[in-house]
Short mmCIF file of C-alpha atoms in Angstrom, two decimals:
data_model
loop_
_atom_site.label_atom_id
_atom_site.label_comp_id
_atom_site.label_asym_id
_atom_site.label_seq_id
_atom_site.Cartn_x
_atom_site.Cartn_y
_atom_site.Cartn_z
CA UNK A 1 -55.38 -45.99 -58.94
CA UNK A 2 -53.99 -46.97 -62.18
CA UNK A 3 -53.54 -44.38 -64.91
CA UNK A 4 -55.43 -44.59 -67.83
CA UNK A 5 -54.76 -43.09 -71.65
CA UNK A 6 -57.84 -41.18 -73.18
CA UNK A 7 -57.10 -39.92 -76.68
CA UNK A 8 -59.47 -37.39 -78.23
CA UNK A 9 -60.92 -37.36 -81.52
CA UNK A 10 -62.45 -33.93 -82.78
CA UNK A 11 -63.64 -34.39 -85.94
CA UNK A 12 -64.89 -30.94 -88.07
CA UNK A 13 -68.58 -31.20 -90.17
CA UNK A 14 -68.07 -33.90 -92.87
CA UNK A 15 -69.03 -37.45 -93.90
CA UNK A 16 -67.84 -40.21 -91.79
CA UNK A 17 -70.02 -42.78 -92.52
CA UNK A 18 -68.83 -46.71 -92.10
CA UNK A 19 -65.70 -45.31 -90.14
CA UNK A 20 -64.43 -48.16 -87.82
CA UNK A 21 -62.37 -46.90 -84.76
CA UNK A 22 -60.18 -49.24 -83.40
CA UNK A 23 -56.90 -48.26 -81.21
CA UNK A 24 -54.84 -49.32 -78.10
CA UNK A 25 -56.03 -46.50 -75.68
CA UNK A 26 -57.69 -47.07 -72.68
CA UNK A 27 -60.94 -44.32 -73.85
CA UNK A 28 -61.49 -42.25 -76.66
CA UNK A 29 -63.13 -39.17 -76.77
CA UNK A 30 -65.09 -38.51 -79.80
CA UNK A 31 -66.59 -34.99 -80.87
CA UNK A 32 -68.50 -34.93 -83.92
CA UNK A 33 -69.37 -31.75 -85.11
CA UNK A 34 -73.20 -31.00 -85.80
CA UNK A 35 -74.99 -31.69 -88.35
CA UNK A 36 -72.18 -34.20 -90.38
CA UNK A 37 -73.30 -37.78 -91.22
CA UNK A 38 -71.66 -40.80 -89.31
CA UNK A 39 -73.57 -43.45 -90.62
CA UNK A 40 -72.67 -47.29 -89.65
CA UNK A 41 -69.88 -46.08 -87.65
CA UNK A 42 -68.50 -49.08 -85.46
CA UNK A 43 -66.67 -48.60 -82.16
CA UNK A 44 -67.00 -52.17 -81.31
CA UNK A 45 -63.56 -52.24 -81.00
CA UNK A 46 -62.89 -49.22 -77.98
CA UNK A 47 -63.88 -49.87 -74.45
CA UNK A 48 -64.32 -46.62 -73.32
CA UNK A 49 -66.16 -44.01 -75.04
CA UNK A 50 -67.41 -41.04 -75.15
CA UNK A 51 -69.02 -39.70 -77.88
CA UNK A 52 -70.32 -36.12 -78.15
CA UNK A 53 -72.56 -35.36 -81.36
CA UNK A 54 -75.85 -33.22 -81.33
CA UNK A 55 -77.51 -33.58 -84.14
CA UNK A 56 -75.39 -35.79 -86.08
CA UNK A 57 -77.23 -38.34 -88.31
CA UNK A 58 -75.53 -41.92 -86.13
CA UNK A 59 -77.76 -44.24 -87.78
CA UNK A 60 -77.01 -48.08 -87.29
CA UNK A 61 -74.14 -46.90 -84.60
CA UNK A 62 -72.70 -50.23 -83.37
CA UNK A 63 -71.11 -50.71 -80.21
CA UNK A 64 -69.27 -54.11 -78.72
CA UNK A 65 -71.49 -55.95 -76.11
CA UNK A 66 -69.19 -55.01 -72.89
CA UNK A 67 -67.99 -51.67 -74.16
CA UNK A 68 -69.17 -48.40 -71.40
CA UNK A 69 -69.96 -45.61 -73.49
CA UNK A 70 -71.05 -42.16 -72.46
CA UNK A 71 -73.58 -40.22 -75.69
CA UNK A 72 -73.91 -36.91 -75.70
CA UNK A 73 -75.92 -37.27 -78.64
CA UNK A 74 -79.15 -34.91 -78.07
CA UNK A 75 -81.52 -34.24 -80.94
CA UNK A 76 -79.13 -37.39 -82.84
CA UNK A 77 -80.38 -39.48 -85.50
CA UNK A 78 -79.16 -42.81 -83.52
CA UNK A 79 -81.97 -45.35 -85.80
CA UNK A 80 -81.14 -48.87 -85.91
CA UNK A 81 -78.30 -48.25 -83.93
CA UNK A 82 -76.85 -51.24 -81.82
CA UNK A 83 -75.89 -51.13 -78.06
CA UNK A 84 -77.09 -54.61 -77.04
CA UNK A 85 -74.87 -55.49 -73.90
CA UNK A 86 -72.95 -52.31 -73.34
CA UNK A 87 -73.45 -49.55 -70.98
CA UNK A 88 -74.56 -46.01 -71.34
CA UNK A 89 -73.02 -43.97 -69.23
CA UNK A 90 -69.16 -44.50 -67.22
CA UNK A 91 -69.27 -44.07 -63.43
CA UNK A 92 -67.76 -40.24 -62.39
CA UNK A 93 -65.32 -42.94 -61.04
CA UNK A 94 -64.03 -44.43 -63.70
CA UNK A 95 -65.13 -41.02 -65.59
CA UNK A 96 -62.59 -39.04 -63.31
CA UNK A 97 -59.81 -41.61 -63.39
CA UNK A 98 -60.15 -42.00 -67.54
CA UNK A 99 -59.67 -37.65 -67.44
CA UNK A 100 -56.52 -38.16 -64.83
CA UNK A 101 -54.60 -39.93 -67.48
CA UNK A 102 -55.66 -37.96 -70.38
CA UNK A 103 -53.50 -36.71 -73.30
CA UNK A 104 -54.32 -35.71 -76.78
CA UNK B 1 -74.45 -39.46 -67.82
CA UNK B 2 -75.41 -40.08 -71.30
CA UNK B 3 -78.07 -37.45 -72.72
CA UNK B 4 -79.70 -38.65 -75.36
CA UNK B 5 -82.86 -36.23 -75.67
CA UNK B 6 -84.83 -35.48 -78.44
CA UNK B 7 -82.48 -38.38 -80.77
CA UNK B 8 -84.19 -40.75 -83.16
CA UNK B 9 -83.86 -43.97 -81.79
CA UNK B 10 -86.33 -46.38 -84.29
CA UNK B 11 -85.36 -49.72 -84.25
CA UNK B 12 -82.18 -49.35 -81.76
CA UNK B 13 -81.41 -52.34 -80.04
CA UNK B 14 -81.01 -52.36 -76.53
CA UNK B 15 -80.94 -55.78 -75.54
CA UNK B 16 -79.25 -56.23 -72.05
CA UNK B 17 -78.07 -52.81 -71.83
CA UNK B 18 -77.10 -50.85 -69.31
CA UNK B 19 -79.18 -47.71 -69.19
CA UNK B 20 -79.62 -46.56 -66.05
CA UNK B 21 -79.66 -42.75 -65.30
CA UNK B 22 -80.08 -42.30 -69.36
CA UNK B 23 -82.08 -39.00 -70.27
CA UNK B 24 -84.30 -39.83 -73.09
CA UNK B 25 -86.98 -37.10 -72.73
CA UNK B 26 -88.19 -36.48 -76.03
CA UNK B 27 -86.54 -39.20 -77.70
CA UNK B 28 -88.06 -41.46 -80.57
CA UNK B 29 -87.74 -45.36 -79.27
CA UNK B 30 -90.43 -46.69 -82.32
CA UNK B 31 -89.86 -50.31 -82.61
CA UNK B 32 -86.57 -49.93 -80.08
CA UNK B 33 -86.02 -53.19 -78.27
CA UNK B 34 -85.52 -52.91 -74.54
CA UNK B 35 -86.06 -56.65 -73.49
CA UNK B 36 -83.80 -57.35 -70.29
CA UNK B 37 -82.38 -53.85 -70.16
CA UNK B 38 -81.30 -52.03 -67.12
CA UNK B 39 -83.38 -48.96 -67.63
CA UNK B 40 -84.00 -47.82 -63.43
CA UNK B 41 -84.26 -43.96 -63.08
CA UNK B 42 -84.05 -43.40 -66.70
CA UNK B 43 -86.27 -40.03 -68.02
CA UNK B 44 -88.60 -41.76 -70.72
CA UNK B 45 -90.92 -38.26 -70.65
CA UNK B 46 -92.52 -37.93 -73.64
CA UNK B 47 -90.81 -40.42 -75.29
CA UNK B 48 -92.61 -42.44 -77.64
CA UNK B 49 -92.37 -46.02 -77.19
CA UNK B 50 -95.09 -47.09 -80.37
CA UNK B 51 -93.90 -51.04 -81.39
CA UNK B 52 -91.15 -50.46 -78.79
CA UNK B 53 -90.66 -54.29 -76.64
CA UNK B 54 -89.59 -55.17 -73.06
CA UNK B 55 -89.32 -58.19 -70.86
CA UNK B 56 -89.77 -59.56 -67.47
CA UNK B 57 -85.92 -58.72 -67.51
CA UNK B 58 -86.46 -55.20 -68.10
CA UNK B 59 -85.44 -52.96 -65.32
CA UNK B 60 -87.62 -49.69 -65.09
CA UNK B 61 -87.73 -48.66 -61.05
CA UNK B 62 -88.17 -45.64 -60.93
CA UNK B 63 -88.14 -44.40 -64.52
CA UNK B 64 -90.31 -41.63 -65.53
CA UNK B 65 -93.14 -41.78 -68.23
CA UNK B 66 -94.54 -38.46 -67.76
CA UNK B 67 -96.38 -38.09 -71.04
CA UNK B 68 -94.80 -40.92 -72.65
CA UNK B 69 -96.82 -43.15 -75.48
CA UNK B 70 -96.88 -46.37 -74.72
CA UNK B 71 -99.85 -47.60 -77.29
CA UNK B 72 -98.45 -50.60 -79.15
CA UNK B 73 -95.80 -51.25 -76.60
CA UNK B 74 -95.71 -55.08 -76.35
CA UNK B 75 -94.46 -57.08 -72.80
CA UNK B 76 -92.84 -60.32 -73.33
CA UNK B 77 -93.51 -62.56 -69.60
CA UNK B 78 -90.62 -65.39 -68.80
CA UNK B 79 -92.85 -67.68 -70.67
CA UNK B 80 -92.27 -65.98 -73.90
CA UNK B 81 -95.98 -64.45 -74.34
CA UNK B 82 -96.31 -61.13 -75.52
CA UNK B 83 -98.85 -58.50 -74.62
CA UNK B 84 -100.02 -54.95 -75.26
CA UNK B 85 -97.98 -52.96 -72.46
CA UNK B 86 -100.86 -52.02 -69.81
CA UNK B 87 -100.54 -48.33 -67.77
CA UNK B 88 -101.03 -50.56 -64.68
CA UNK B 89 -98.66 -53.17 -65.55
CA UNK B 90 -96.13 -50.28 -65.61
CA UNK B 91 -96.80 -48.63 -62.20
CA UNK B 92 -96.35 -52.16 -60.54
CA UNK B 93 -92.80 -52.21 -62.06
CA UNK B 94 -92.43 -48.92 -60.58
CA UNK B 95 -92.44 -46.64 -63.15
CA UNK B 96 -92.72 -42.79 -62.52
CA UNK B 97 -95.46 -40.38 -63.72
CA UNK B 98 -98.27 -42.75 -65.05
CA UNK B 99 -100.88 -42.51 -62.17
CA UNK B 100 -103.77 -40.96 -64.10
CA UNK B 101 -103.47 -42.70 -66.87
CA UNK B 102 -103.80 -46.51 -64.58
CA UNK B 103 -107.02 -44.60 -63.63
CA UNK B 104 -107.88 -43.76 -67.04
CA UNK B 105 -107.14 -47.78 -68.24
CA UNK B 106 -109.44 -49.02 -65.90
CA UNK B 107 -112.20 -46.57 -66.55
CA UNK B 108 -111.78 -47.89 -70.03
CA UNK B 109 -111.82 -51.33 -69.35
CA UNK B 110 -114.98 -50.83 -67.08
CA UNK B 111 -116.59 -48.61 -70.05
CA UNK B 112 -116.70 -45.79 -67.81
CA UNK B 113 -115.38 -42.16 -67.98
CA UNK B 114 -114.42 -39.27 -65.91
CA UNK B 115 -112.87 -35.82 -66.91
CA UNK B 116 -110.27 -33.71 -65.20
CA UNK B 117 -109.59 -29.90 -65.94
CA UNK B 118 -108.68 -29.91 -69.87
CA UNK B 119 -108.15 -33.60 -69.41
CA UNK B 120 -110.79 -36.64 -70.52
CA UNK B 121 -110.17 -40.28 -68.78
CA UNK B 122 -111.91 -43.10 -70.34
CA UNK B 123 -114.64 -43.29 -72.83
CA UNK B 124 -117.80 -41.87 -73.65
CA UNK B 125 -119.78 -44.44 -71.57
CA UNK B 126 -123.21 -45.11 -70.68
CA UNK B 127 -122.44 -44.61 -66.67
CA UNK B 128 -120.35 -41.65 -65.26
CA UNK B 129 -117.30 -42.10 -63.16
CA UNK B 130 -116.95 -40.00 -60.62
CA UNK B 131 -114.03 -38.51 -58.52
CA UNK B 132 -114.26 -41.12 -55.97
CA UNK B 133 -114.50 -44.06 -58.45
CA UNK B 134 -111.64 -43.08 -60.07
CA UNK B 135 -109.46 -42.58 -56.49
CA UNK B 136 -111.17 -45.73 -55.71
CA UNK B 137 -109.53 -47.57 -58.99
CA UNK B 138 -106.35 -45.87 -59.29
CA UNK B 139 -106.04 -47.20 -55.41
CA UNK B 140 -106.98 -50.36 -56.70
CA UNK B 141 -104.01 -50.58 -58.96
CA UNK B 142 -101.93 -49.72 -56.15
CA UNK B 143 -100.09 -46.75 -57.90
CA UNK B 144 -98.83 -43.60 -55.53
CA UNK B 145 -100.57 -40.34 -57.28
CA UNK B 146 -103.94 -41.58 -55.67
CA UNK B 147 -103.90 -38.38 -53.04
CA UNK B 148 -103.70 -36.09 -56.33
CA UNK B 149 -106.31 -37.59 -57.95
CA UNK B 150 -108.50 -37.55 -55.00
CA UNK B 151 -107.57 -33.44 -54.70
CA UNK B 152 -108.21 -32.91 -58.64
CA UNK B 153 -110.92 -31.06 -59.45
CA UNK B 154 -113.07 -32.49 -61.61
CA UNK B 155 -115.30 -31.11 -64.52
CA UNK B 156 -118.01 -31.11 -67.13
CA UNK B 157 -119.38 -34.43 -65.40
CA UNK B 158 -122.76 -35.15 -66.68
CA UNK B 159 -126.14 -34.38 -64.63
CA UNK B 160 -126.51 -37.73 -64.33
CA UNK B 161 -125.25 -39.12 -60.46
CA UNK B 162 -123.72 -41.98 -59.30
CA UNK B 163 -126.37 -43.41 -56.58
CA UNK B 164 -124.59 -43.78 -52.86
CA UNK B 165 -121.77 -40.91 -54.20
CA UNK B 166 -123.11 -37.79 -53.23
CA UNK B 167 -121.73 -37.48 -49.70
CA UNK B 168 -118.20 -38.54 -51.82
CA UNK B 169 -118.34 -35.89 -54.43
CA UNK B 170 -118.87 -33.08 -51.91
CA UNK B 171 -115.26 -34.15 -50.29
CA UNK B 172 -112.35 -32.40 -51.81
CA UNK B 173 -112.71 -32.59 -55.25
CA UNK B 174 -115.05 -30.21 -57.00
CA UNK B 175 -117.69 -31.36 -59.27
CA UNK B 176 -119.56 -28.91 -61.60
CA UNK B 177 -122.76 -30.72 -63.32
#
């Protein structure tokens, strides 16, 4: 099985609204911290990834058409968002092969 | 699996995506667009799907609706019309947790009512429905919680009987008049 790169994003209560992530890892792991504001963020451009933010205030999230992307989002503010195409939720395969490879 | 329970989800777009597994108990789907999404053994309890849209493309085996609002839910068939989502039309695409509410659609379509402990089915109508109509109706619309309805027991039904149904309503469920 080929390794794969996950860097990991852990981002402290703030304003991140209209942040764009784009990067040359295989799958990012984003933690939002609760209750910060992350409006219009676009991750169109990762393939993997996994976003954990309770509570956070995601509206008009957009994600790219064949991107896999795991949300750990409960009690979110996600309106408007856009995941037309992509898929919620990685396999534990492809779940436990992304978390062999990690690094921060 | 992605949890996204109890998030505000008005207006998402999930055209064609892949949400199988997805918890959404709780969740706020108002005006969310599901056409031709993979949604199989997703948890839609008590979500509320008010103005929400899906397709003959829409995948929902197996899904649970357990308490879920689906009033102003609108169906779009392969010919492009588009419909008021039906409780029935749901159980035939397999959806979880809806049987007594098929029941209660058809009741209210046939202007009839029936009541379950703490629970009212149809509308105030000029002709009761009894236990053994509405077994009879949710077997009908082919959905599987037929055997609990049958066993529910059944209250506040008026005085007034249903001629050729008394032999019925002496069967398992109880009837109080």
């Amino acid at each position: 099985m080929s390794q794969l790169n996950q860097h990991t994003l852990n981002l402290p209560l703030g304003t991140y609204s209209g942040a764009k992530f784009t990067g040359k890892c295989d799958a990012y792991s984003i933690s939002i911290a609760e209750g910060s504001v992350a409006r219009n963020m676009d991750i169109s451009g990762l393939k993997f990834t996994q976003i954990s933010a309770p509570g956070v205030d995601l509206t008009g999230l957009r994600a790219e058409a064949s991107s896999i992307i795991t949300l750990h989002t409960p009690g979110a503010k996600l309106d408007g968002a856009n995941f037309a195409g992509a898929t919620l939720g990685m396999s534990h395969r492809l779940s436990h092969s992304v978390s062999e490879g990690s690094h921060e | 699996m992605s949890n996204l329970r109890f998030a505000s989800l008005i207006g998402a777009d999930f055209t064609g995506t892949n949400a199988r597994g997805v918890d959404f108990h709780g969740a706020n789907l108002t005006g969310a667009n599901l056409t031709g999404a993979n949604l199989a053994g997703s948890d839609f309890s008590e979500v509320n799907f008010t103005g929400a849209r899906i397709s003959a493309g829409t995948d929902l085996q197996g899904a649970n609706f357990t308490g879920a609002i689906i009033q102003g839910m609108t169906f779009a068939d392969r010919d492009g019309n588009v419909t008021p989502v039906s409780y029935k039309q749901l159980a035939e695409r397999g959806v979880q947790g809806i049987g007594l509410q098929v029941a209660y659609e058809k009741a209210g379509q046939e202007g009839r009512f029936f009541k379950t402990e703490g629970v009212s089915f149809g509308q105030e109508a000029t002709q009761p429905l009894d236990y053994a109509q509405a077994a009879a109706a949710m077997r009908e619309s082919g959905v599987s919680a037929v055997q609990n309805a049958s066993n529910a027991t059944l209250g506040q039904m008026p005085a007034q009987a249903v001629p050729g149904q008394q032999q019925e309503r002496d069967g398992p469920g109880t009837m109080r008049s």
